[in-house]
Coordinates of C-alpha atoms in Angstrom, one line a residue:
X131 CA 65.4 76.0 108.1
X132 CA 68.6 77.7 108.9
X133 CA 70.8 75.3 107.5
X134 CA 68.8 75.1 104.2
X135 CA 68.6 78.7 104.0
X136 CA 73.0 79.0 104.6
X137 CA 72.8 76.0 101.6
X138 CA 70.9 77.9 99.3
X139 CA 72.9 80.8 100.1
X140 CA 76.1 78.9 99.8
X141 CA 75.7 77.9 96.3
X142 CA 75.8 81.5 95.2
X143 CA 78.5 83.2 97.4
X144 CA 80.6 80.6 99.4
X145 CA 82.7 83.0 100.6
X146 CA 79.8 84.9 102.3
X147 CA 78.4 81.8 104.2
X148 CA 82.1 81.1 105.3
X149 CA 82.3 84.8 107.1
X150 CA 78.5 84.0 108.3
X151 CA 79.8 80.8 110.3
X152 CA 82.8 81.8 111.2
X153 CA 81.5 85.1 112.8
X154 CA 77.9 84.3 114.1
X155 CA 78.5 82.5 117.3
X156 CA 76.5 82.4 120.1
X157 CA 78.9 84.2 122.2
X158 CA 79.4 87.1 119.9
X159 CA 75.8 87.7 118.6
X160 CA 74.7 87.6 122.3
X161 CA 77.7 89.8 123.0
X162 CA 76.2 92.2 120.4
X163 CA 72.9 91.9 121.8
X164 CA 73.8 93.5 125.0
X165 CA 76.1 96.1 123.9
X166 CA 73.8 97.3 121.1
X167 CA 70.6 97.6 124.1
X168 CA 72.6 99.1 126.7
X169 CA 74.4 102.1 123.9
X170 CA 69.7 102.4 123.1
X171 CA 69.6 102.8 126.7
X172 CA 72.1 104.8 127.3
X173 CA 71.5 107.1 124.2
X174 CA 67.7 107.7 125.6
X175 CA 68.9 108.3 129.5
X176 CA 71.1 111.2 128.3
X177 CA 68.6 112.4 126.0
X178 CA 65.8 112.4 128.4
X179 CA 64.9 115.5 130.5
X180 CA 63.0 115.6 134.1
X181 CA 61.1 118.4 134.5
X182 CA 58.8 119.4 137.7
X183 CA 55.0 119.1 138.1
X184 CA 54.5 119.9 141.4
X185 CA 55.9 122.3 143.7
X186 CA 55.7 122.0 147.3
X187 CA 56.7 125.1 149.5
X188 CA 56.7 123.1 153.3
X189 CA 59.9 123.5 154.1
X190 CA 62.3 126.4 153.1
X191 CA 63.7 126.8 149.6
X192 CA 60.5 124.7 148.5
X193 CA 61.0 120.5 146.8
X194 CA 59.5 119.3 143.7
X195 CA 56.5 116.4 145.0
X196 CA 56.3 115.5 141.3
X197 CA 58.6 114.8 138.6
X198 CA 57.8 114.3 134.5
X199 CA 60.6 112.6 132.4
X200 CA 60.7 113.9 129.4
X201 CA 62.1 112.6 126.3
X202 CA 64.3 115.1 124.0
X203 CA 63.6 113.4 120.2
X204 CA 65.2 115.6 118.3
X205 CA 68.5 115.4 120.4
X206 CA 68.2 111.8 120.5
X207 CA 67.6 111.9 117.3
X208 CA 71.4 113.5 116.1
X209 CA 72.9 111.9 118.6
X210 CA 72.1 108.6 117.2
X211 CA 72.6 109.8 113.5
X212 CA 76.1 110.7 114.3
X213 CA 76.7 107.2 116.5
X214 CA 75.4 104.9 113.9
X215 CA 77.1 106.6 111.6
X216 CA 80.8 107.1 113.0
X217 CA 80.5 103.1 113.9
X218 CA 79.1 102.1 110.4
X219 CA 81.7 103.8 108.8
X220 CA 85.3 103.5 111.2
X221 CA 84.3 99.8 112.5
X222 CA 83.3 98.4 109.0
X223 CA 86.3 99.9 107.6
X224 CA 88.8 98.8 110.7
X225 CA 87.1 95.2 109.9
X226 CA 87.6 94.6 106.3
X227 CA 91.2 96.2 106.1
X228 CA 92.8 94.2 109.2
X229 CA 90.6 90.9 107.8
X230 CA 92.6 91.3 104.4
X231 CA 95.7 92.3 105.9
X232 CA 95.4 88.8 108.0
X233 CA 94.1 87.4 104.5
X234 CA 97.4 88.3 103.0
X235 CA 99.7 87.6 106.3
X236 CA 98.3 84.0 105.9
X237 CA 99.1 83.7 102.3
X238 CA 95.0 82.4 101.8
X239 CA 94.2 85.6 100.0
X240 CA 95.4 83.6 96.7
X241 CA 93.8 80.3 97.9
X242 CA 90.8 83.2 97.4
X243 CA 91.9 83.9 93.9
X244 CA 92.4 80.4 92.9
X245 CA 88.7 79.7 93.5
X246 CA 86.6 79.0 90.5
X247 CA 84.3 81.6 91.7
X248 CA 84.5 85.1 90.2
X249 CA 86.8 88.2 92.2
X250 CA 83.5 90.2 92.5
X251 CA 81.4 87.0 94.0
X252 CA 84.9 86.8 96.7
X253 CA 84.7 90.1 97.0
X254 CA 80.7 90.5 97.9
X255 CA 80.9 88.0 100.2
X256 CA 83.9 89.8 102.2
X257 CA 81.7 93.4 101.8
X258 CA 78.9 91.9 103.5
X259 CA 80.6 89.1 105.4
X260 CA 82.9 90.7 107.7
X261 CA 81.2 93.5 109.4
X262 CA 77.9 91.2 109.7
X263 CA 78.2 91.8 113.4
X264 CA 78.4 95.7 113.1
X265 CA 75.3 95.3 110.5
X266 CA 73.6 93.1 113.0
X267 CA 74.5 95.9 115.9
X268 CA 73.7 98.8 113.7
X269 CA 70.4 97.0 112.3
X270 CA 68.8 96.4 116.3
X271 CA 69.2 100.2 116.8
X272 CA 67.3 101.4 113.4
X273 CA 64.0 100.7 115.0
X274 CA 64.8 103.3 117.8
X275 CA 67.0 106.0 115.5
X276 CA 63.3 105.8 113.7
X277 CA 61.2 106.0 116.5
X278 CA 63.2 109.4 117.8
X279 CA 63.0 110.5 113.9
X280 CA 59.1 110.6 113.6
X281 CA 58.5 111.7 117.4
X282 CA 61.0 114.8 116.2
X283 CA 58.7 115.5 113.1
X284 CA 61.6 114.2 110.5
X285 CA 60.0 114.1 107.0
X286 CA 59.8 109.9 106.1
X287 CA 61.3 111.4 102.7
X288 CA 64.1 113.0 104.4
X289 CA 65.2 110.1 106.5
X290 CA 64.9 107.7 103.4
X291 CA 67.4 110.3 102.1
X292 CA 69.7 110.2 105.0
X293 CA 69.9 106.3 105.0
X294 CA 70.5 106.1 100.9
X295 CA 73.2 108.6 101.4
X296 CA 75.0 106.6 104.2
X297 CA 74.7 103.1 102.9
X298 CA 76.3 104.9 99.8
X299 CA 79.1 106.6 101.8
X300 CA 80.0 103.6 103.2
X301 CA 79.8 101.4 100.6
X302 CA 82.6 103.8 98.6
X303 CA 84.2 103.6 102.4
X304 CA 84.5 100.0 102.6
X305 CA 85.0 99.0 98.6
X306 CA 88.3 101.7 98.9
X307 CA 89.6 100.6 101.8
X308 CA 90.1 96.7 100.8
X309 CA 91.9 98.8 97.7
X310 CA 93.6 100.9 100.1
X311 CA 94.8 97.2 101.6
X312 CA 95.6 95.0 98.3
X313 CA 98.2 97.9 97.6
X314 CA 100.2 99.0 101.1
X315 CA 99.7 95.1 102.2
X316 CA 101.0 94.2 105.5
X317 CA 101.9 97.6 106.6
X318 CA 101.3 98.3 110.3
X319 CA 98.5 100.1 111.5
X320 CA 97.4 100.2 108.1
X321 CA 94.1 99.3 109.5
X322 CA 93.6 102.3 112.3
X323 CA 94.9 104.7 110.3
X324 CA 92.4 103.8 107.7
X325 CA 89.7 103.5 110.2
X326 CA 90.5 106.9 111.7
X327 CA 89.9 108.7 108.5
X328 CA 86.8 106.6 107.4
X329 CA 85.8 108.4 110.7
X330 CA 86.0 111.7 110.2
X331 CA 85.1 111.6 106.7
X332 CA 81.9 110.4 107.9
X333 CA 81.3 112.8 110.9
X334 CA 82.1 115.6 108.6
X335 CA 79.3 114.4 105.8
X336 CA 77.2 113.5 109.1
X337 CA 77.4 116.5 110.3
X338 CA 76.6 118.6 106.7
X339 CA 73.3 116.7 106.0
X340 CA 72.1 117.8 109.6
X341 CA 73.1 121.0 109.8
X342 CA 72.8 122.7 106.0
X343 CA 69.8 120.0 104.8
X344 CA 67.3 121.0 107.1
X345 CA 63.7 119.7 106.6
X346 CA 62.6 122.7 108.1
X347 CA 62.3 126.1 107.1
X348 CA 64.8 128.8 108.2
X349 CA 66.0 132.2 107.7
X350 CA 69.4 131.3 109.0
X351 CA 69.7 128.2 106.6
X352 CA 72.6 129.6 103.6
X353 CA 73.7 126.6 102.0
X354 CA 74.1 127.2 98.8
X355 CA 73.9 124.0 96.2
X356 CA 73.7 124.4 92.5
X357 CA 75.0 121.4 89.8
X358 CA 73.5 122.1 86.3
X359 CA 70.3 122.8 86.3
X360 CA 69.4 121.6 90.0
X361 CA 69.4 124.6 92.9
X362 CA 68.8 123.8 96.9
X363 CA 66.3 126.4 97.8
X364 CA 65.5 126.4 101.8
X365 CA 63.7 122.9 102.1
X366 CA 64.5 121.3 98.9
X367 CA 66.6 119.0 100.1
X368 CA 65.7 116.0 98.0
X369 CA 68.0 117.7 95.0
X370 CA 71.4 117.5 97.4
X371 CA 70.6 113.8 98.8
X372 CA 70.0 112.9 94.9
X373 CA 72.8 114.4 93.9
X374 CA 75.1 112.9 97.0
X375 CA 74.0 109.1 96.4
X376 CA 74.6 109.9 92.3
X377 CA 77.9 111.1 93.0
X378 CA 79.1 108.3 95.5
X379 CA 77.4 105.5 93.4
X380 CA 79.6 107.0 90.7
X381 CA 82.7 106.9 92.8
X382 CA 82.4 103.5 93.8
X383 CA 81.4 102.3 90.2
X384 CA 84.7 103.4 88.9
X385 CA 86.6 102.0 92.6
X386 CA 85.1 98.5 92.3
X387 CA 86.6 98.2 89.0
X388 CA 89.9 98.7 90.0
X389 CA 89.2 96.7 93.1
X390 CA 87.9 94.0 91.0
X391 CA 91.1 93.8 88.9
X392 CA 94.0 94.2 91.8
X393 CA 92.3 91.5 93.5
X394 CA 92.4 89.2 90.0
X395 CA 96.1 90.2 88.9
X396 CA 97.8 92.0 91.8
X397 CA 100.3 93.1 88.9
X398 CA 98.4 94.4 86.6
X399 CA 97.4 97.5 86.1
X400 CA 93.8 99.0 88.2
X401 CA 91.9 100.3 85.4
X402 CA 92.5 99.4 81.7
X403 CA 93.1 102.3 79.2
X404 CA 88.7 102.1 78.1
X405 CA 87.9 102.8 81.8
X406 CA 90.3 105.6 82.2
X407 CA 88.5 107.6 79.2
X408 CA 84.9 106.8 80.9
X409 CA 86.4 107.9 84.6
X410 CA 88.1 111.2 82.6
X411 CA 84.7 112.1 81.2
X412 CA 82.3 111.4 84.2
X413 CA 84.7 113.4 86.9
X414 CA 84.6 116.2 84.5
X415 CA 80.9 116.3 83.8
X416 CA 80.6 115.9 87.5
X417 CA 83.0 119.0 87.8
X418 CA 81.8 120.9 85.0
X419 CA 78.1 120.4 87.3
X420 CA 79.6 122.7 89.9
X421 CA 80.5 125.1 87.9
X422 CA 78.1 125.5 84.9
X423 CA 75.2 127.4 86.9
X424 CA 77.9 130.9 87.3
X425 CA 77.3 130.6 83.4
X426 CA 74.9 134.3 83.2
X427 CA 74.9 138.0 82.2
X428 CA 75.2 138.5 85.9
X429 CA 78.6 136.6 86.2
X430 CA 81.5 138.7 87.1
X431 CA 84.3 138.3 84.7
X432 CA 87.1 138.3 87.5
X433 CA 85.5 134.8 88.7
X434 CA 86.6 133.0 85.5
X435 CA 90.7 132.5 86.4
X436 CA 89.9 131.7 90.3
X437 CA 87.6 128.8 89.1
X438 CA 89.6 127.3 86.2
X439 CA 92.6 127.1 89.0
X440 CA 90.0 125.2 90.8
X441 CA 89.6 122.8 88.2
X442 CA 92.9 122.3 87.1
X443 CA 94.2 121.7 90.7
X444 CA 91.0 118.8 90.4
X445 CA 92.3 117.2 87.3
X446 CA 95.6 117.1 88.4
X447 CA 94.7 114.9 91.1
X448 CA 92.7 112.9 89.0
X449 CA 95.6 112.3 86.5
X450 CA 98.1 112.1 89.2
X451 CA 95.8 108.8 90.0
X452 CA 94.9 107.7 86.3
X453 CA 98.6 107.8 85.5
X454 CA 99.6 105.3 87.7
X455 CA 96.5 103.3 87.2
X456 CA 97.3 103.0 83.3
X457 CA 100.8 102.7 83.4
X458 CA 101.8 99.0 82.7
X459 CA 105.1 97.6 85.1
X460 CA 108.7 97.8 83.2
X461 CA 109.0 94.5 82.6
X462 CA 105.7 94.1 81.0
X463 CA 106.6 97.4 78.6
X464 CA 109.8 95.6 78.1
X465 CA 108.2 92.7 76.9
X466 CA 105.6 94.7 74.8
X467 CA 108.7 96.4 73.3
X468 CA 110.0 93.3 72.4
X469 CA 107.1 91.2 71.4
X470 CA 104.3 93.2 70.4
X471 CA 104.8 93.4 66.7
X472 CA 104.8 89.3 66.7
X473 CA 101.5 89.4 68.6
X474 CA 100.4 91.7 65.3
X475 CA 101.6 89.5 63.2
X476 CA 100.4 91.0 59.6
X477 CA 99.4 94.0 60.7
X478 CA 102.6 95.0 61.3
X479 CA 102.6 96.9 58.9
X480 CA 99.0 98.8 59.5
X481 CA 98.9 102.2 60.9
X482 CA 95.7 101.6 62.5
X483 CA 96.6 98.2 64.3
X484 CA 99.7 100.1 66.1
X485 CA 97.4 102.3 67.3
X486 CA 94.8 100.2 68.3
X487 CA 97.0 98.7 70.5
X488 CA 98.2 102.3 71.9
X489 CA 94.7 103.7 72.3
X490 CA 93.2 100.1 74.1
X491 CA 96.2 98.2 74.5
X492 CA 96.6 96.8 78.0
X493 CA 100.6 96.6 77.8
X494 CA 101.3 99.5 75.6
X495 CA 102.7 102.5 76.9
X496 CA 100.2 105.5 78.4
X497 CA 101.5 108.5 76.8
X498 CA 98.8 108.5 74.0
X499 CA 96.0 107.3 76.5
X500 CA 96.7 109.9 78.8
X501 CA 96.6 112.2 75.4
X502 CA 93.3 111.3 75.1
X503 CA 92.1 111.7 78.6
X504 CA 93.1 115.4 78.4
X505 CA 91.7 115.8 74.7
X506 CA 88.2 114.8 76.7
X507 CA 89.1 116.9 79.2
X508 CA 89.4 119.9 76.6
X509 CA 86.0 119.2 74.6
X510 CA 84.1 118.7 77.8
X511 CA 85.5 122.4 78.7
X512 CA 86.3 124.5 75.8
X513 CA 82.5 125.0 75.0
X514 CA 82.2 126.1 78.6
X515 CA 84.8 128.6 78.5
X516 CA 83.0 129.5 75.0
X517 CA 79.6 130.1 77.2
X518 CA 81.3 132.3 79.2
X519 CA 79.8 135.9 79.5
X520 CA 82.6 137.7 79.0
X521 CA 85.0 139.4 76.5
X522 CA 86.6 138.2 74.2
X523 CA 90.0 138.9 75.7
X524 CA 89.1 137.1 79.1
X525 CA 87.6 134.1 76.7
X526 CA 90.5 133.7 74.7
X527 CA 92.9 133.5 77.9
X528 CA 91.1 131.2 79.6
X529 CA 91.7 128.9 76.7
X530 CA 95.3 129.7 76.7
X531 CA 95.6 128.6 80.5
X532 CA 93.2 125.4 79.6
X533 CA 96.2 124.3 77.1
X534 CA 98.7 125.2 78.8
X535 CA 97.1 123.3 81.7
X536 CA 97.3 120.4 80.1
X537 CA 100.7 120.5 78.5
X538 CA 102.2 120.2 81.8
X539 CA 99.8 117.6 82.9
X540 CA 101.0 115.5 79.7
X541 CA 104.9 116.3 80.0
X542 CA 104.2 115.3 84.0
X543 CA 102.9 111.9 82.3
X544 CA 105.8 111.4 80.1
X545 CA 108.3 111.8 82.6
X546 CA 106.4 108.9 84.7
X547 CA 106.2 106.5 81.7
X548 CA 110.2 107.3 80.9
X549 CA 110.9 105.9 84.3
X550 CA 109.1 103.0 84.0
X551 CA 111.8 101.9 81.4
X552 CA 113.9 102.3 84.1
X553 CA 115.3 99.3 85.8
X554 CA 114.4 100.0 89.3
X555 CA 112.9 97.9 92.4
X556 CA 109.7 100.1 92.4
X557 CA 109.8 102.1 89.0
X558 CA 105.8 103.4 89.6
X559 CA 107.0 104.5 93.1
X560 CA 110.1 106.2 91.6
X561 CA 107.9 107.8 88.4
X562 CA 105.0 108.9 90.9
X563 CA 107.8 110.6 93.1
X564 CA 109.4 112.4 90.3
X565 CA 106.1 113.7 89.1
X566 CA 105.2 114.8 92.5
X567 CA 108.9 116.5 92.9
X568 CA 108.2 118.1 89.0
X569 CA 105.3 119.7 90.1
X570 CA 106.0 121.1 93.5
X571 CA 109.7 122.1 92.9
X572 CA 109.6 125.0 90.5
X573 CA 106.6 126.6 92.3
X574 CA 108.5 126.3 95.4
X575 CA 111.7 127.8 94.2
X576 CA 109.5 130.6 92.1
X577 CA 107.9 131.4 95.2
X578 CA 111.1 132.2 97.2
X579 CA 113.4 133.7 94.1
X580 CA 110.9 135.8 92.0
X581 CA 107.9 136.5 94.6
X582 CA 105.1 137.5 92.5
X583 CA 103.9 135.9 88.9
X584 CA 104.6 139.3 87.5
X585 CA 108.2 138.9 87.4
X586 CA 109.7 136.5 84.4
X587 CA 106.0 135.1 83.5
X588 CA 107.4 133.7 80.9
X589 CA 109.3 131.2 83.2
X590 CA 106.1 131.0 85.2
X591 CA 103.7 129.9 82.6
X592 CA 106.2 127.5 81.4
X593 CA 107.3 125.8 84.4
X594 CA 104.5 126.3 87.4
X595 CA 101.5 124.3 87.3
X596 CA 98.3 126.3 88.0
X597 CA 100.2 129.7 87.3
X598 CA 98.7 130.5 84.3
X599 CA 95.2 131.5 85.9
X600 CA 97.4 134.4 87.5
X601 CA 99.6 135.0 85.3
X602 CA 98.1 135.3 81.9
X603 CA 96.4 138.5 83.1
X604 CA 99.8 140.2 83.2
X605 CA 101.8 138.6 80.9
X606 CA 102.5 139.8 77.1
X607 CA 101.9 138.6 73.9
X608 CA 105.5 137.6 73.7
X609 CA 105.8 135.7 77.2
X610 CA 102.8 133.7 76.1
X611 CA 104.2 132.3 73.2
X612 CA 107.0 131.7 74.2
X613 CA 106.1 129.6 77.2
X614 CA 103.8 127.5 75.0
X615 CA 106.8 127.4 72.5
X616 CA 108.9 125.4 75.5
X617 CA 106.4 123.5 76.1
X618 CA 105.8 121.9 73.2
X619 CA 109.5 121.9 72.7
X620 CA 109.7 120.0 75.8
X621 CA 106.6 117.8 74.6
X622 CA 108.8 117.1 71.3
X623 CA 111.6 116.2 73.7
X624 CA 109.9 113.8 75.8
X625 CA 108.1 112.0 72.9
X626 CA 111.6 111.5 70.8
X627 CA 113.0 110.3 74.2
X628 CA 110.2 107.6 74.9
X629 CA 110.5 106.2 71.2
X630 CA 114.5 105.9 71.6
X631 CA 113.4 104.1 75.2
X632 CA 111.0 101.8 73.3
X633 CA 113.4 101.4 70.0
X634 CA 116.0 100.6 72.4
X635 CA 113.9 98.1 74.6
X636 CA 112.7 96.0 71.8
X637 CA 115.9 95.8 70.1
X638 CA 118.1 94.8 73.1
X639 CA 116.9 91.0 73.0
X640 CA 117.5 90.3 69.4
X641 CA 120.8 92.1 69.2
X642 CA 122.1 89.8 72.5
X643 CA 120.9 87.0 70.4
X644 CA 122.4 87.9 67.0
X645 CA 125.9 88.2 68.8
X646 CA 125.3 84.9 70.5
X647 CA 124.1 83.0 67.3
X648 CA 127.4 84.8 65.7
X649 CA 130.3 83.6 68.5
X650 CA 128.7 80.3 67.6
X651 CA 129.1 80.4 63.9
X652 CA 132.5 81.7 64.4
X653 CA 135.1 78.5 63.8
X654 CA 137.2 77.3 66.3
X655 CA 141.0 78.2 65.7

């Protein structure tokens, strides 16, 4: 019946019946037998309590005749929660990155990618493959984690919460860390490290849902929640565990699509330029969540700046990873450069084809798709800002910082594409490091030469990311335009520099062939 059942199961996912019988052994399922009933044991010894019945005075200082052992449940209960958890997350993730590290080592990972079946069936079958023995470990001790959880008086509701919440965390656990492993490769320790961190990521969201989403009611109990229209009040803890499994499900949506394409071209780029415009829009819905409920007469003005500096610091991250993501190798934009009007063909000539293949292309240069990521960016938060109980002054420099915001996020994005078209071993390493050095330098060297934003804002504005939040409160009418004058200068600068790069790399091949074809044609003296 086995063997039938592994057949069936075979002709859908090969690749998950391989890591069944290549990890199910005798030895090491009866291994994890034993280790998962002595950790139950264990667990209840140190949670149990003896406490005395009888109390005999014969002799002096008095014994105890009887003795009742006494099981704490709700101490067994955490204690297992954060157990299950810390091994579910650090072993499944140690697992999965030192099997595709071996993968790789071997050189059978594209054996893997040869195979006729698709990178997400290969890929399923490694998610649920690998760490079957942890499952299998994990999976004997859910009968006692629930026993503890109803003799504690845990809501049913509440502990379906908990359970949707962690098979989510470590489903976005596991699906980034084989990401995390397809791009450092056969780096060592790549695997501990990454198991370390899965680790205390999942302590730290372990130890949140116990201690803030409590099923029962308490004074003491402050965690605030709000996104949108949902609130956590005291007990209403179904909103937060909703809103946790939305927002990892999310996460890991838009991480198994870049997983899905690194593992099917390990050159090409992780998301294509139609996924980075959906990824742009959901993080900053999901963002705009947080912040949308401070939207009332009761809001304090001052709380505007702080918060927008909030969520420009968050979008920078999330274009310091789209840019990268989006940005095609040099050698593919040098053969774009070259060959991408022959690929048109007669639409050479149309307006709208050239920018069809700017706005979708898979080859073509980011600049104008991160252009449109911050013009999403800007319609999903200039109504907010518009919302915003507060004067007209404070409205209309909020704005001012929200464009200016995202001028330097696009000039950061212009000076990594430039690089590409640089010929260098590792051009995204070089762009990504050049951003990283553009954005960190000048508030560095502000910080130690001027002190304060309110000297030279002008400079500020124009050159520190994040400064206008602080410094558009003190700065004049003239400092303001003129730091967005430089930087649109600067935008001007950048965009004639990437059309010379482009103009340049598409012309370079016919040229060396016009002057070969011409020594040819030249006659022999």
């Amino acid at each position: 019946m086995v063997a039938k059942l592994l057949d069936n199961l075979g002709e859908g996912n090969p690749q998950l019946v391989r890591e069944l019988k290549g990890r199910l052994t005798r030895r090491s399922v009866g291994i994890v037998l034993f280790l998962s009933a002595i950790s139950q044991c264990l667990i209840v010894g140190v949670s149990s309590q003896r406490n005395c019945l009888g109390w005999s005075e014969e002799i002096v200082g008095g014994y105890c005749q009887q003795y009742e052992t006494v099981i704490q449940w709700r101490s067994a209960f955490d204690s297992l929660s954060f157990i299950l958890a810390l091994l579910l997350f650090a072993g499944g993730v140690y697992l999965l990155s030192s099997d595709l590290v071996k993968e790789q080592r071997r050189g059978t990972l594209n054996f893997l990618r040869l195979s006729p079946r698709t990178s997400q069936n290969i890929l399923l079958g490694k998610l649920l493959g690998v760490p079957v023995l942890l499952y299998l470990g994990l999976g004997l001790a859910i009968p006692l984690h629930l026993s503890c959880a109803i003799a504690a008086g845990v809501p049913l509701d509440w502990i379906v919460g908990f359970y949707a919440v962690i098979a989510a965390s470590a489903t976005f656990l596991y699906t980034a860390s084989l990401l995390n492993a397809l791009f450092v490769g056969e780096v060592q320790y790549q695997a501990i490290v990454s198991s370390a961190l899965a680790g205390w990521l999942g302590s730290c969201l372990v130890s949140v849902i116990l201690y803030s989403l409590k099923w029962e009611y308490s004074p003491f109990n402050e965690f605030v929640f709000k996104w949108f229209f949902w609130e956590y009040q005291k007990t209403n803890y179904e909103v937060v565990f909703c809103w946790l499994f939305l927002s990892l499900f999310l996460g890991n949506y838009w991480i198994w699509q870049g997983l899905n394409r690194r593992f099917k071209n390990p050159n090409g780029m992780l998301l294509s330029k139609a996924q980075s415009y959906g990824l742009a829009a959901s993080f900053q819905i999901w963002m705009l969540g947080l912040f949308y409920p401070w939207i009332s007469p009761m809001a304090i003005q001052e709380d505007l700046m702080p918060m927008m500096l909030i969520m420009s610091i968050l979008t920078v991250i999330m274009f310091l990873l789209i840019i990268p993501a989006i940005s095609p190798q040099g050698q593919t934009l040098f053969d774009w450069a070259r060959y991408a009007h022959e690929k048109r063909g007669p639409g050479l000539k149309n307006p709208s084809s050239k920018w069809q293949d700017w706005i979708w292309g898979e080859k073509s240069p980011s600049v104008v798709a991160i252009a449109i990521n911050l013009g999403i960016v800007a319609v999903i938060w200039i109504p907010w800002i518009l919302l915003w109980h507060g004067s007209f002054e404070a409205t209309l420099k909020a704005g001012l910082g929200l464009v200016m915001t995202l001028n330097l996020i696009w000039i950061y994005s212009a000076i990594a594409q430039s690089l590409y078209f640089i010929k260098f071993p590792k051009p995204g390493l070089l762009s990504m490091g050049m951003v990283m050095v553009t954005l960190s330098l000048p508030a560095l060297a502000f910080t130690l030469f001027f002190k304060t934003v309110s000297v030279n804002t002008t400079l500020w504005m124009l050159l520190v990311f994040g400064s206008p939040w602080f410094a558009l409160t003190e700065a004049s009418a003239m400092a303001i335009f003129l730091s967005l004058l430089g930087q649109f200068v600067a935008i001007a600068a950048l965009t004639l520099t990437l059309n010379h790069q482009i103009h340049r790399a598409g012309a370079s091949h016919s040229k060396l062939l016009f002057a070969a074809n011409q020594s040819n044609l030249a006659p022999k003296v």
